PDB file of C-alpha atoms and ligand atoms in Angstrom:
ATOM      1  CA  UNK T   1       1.774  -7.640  17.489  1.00 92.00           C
ATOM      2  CA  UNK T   2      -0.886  -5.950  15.320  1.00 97.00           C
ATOM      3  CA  UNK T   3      -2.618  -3.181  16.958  1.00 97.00           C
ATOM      4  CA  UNK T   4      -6.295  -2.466  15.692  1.00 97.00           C
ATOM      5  CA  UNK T   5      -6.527   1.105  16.496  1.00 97.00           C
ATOM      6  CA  UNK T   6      -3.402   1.232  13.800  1.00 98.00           C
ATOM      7  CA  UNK T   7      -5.118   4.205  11.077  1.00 98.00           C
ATOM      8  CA  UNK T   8      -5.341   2.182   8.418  1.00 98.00           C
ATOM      9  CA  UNK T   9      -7.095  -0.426  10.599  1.00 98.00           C
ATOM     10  CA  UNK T  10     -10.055   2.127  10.955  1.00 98.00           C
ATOM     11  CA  UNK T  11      -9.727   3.587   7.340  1.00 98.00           C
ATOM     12  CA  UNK T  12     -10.451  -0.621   6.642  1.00 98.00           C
ATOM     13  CA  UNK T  13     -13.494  -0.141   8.769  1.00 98.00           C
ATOM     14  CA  UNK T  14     -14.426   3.071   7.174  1.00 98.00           C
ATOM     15  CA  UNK T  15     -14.087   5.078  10.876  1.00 98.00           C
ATOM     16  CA  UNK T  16     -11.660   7.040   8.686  1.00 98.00           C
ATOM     17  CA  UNK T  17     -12.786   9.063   5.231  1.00 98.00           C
ATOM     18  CA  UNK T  18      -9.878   8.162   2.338  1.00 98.00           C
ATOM     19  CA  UNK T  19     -10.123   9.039  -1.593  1.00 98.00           C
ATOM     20  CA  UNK T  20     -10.363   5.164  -2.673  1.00 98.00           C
ATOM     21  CA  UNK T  21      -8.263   4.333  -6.107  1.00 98.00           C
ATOM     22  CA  UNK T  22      -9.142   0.448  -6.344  1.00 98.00           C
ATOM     23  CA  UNK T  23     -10.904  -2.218  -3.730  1.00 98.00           C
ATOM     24  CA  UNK T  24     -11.835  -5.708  -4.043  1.00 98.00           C
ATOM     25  CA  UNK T  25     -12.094  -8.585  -1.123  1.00 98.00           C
ATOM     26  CA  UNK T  26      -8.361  -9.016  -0.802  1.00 98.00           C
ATOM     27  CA  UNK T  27      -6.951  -4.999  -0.983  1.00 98.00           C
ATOM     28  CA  UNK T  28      -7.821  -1.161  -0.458  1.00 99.00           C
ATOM     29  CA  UNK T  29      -5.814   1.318  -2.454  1.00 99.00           C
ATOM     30  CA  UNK T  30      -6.333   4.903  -1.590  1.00 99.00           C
ATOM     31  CA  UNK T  31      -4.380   8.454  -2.028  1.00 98.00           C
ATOM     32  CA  UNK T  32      -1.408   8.835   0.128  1.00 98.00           C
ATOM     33  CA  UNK T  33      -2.465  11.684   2.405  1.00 98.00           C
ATOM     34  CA  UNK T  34       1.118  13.392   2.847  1.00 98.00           C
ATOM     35  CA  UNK T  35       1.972  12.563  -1.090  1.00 98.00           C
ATOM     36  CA  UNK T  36       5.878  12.403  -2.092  1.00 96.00           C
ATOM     37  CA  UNK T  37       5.360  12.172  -5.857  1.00 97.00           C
ATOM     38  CA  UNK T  38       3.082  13.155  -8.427  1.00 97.00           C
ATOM     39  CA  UNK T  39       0.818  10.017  -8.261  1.00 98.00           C
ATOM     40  CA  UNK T  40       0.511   8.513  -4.460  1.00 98.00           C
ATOM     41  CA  UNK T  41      -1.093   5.750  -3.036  1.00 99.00           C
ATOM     42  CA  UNK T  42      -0.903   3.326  -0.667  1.00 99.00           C
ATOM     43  CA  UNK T  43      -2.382  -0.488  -0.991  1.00 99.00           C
ATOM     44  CA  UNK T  44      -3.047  -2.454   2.079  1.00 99.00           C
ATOM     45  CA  UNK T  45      -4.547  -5.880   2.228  1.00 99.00           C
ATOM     46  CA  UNK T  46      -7.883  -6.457   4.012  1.00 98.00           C
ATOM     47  CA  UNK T  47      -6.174  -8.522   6.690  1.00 98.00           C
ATOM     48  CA  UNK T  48      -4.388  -8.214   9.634  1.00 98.00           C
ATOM     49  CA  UNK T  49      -0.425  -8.009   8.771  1.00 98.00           C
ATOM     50  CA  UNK T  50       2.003  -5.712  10.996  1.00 98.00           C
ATOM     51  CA  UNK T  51       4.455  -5.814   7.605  1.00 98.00           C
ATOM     52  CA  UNK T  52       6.060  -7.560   5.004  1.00 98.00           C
ATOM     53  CA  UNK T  53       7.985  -9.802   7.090  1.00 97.00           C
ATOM     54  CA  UNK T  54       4.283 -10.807   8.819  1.00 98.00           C
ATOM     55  CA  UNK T  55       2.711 -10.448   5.878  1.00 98.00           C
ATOM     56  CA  UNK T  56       4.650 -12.982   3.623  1.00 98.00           C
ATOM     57  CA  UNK T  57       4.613 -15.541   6.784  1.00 98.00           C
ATOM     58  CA  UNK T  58       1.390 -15.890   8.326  1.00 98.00           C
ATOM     59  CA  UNK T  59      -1.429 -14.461   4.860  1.00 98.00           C
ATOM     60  CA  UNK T  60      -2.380 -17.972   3.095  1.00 98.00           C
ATOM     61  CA  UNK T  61      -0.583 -18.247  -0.327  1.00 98.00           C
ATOM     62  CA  UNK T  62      -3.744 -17.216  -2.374  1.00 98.00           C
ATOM     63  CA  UNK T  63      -4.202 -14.555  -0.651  1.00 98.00           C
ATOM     64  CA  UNK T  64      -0.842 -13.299  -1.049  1.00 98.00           C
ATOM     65  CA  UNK T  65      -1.133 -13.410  -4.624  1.00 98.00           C
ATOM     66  CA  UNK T  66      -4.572 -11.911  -4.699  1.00 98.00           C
ATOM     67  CA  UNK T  67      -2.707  -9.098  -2.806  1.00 99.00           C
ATOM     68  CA  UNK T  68      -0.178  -8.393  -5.308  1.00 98.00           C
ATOM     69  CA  UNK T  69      -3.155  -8.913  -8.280  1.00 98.00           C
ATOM     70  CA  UNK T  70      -4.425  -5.875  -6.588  1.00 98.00           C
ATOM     71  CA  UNK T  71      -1.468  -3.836  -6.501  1.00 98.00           C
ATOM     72  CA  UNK T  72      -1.514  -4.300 -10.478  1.00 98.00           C
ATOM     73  CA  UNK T  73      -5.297  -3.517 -10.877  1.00 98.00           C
ATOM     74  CA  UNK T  74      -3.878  -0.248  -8.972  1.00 98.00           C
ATOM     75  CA  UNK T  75      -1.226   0.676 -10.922  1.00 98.00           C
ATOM     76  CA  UNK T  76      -3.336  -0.339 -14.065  1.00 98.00           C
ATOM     77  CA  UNK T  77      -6.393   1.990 -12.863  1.00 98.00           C
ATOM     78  CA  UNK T  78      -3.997   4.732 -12.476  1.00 98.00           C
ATOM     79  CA  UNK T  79      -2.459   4.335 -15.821  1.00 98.00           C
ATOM     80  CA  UNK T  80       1.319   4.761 -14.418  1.00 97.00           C
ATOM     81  CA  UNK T  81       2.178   1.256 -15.881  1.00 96.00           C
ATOM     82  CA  UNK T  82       5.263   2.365 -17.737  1.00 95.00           C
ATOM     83  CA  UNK T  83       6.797   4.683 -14.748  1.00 95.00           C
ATOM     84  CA  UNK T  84       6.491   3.646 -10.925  1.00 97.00           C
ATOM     85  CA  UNK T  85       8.121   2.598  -7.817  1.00 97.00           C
ATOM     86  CA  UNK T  86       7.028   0.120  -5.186  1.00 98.00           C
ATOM     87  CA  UNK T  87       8.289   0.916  -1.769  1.00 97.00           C
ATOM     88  CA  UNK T  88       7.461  -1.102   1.529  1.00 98.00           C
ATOM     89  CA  UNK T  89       8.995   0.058   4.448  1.00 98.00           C
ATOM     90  CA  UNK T  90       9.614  -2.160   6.856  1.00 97.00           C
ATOM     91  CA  UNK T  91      10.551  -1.798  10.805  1.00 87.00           C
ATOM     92  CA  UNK T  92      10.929   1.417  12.433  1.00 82.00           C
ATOM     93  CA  UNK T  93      14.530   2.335  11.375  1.00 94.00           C
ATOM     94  CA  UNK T  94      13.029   2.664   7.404  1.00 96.00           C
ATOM     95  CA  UNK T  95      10.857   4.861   8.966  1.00 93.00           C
ATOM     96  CA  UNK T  96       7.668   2.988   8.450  1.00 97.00           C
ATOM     97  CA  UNK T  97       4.989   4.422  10.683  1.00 96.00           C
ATOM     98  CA  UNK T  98       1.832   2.627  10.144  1.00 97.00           C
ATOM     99  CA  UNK T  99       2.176  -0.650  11.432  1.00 97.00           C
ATOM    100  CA  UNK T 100      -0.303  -2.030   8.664  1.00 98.00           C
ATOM    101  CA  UNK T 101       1.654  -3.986   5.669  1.00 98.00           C
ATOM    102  CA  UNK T 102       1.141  -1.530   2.659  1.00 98.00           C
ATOM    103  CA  UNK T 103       2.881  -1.192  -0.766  1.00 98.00           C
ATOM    104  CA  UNK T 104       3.580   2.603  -1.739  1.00 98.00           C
ATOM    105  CA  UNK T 105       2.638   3.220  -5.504  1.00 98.00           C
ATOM    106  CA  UNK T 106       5.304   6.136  -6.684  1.00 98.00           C
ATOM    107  CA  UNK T 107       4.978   7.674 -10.037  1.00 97.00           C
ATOM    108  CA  UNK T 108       6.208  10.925 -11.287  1.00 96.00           C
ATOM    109  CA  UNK T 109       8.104  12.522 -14.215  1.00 91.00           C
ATOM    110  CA  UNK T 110      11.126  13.315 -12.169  1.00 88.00           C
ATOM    111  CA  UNK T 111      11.825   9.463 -11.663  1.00 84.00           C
ATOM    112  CA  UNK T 112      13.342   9.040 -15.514  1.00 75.00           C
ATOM    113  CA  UNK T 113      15.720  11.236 -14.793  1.00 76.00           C
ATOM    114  CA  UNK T 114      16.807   9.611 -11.348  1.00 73.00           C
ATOM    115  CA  UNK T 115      18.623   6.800 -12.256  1.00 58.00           C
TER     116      UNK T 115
HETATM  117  P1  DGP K   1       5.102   4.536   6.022  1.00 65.15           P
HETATM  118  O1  DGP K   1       6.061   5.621   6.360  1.00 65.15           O
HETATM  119  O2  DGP K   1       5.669   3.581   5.001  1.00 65.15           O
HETATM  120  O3  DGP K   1       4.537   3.833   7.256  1.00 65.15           O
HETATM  121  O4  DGP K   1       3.886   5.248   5.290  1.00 65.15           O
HETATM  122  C1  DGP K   1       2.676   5.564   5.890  1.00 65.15           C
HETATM  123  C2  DGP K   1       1.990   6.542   4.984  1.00 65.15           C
HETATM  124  O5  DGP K   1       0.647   6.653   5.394  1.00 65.15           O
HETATM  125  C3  DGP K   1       2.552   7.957   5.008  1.00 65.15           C
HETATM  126  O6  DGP K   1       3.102   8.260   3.723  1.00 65.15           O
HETATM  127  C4  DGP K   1       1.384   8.870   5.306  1.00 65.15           C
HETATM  128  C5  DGP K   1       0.190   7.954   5.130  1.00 65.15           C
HETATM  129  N1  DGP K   1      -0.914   8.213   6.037  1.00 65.15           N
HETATM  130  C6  DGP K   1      -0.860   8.305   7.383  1.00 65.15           C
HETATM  131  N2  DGP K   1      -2.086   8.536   7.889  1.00 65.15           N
HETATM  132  C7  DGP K   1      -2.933   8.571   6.820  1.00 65.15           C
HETATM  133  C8  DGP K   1      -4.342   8.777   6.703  1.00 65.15           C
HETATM  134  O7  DGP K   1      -5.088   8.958   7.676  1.00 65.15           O
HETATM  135  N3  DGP K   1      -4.863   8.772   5.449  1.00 65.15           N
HETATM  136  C9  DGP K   1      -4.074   8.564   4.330  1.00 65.15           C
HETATM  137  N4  DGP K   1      -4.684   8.595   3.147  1.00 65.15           N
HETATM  138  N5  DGP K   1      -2.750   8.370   4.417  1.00 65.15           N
HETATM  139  C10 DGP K   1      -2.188   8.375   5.655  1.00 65.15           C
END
């Protein structure tokens, strides 16, 4: 059940100040505020969509893919093409804790030497 009061609900309806990376109709990408890499930022769709198990169920087809356009203008716009990581957690036990589907955008110089 998607709750409205959720923070990136009101950070949607601009009730909450963010440092905006890339918007259209379908996504808003903005700075993580507690970042875990170098480069951080979240995208969220302009929708309602609890996660990625909602998300990929109930959001119409093109808007699904105009989602994940957006998540490539992102990366594109913040020039980490060549070294990122997309991370969407899912259900409480990964931790996730906004209960708005959103795609983490990773990059840092540390990663090449991860794996
Ligand atoms: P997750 O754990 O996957 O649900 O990630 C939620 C992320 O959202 C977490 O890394 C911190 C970030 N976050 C929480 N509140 C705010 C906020 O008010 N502004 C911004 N920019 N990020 C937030």
């Amino acid at each position: 059940m998607y709750d409205n009061d959720n923070v990136f609900a009101k950070i949607l309806r601009g009730q909450i100040p963010c440092k905006e990376v890339y918007s259209d109709d379908t996504v808003l990408a903005f700075y993580d505020v507690a970042p875990r890499a170098k480069v951080h930022v979240l995208v969220i769709p302009r929708g309602e969509y609890t996660d990625i198990f909602d998300f990929t169920q109930n959001a119409p087809a093109d808007f699904q893919i105009a989602f994940w356009k957006g998540v490539r203008k992102t990366v594109e716009t913040l020039g980490v093409r060549d070294n990122f990581r997309t991370v969407a957690n899912t259900g409480r036990g990964s931790g996730q804790s906004v209960m708005h589907f959103h795609v983490h955008i990773m990059s840092d110089d540390r990663f090449r030497e991860e794996f």
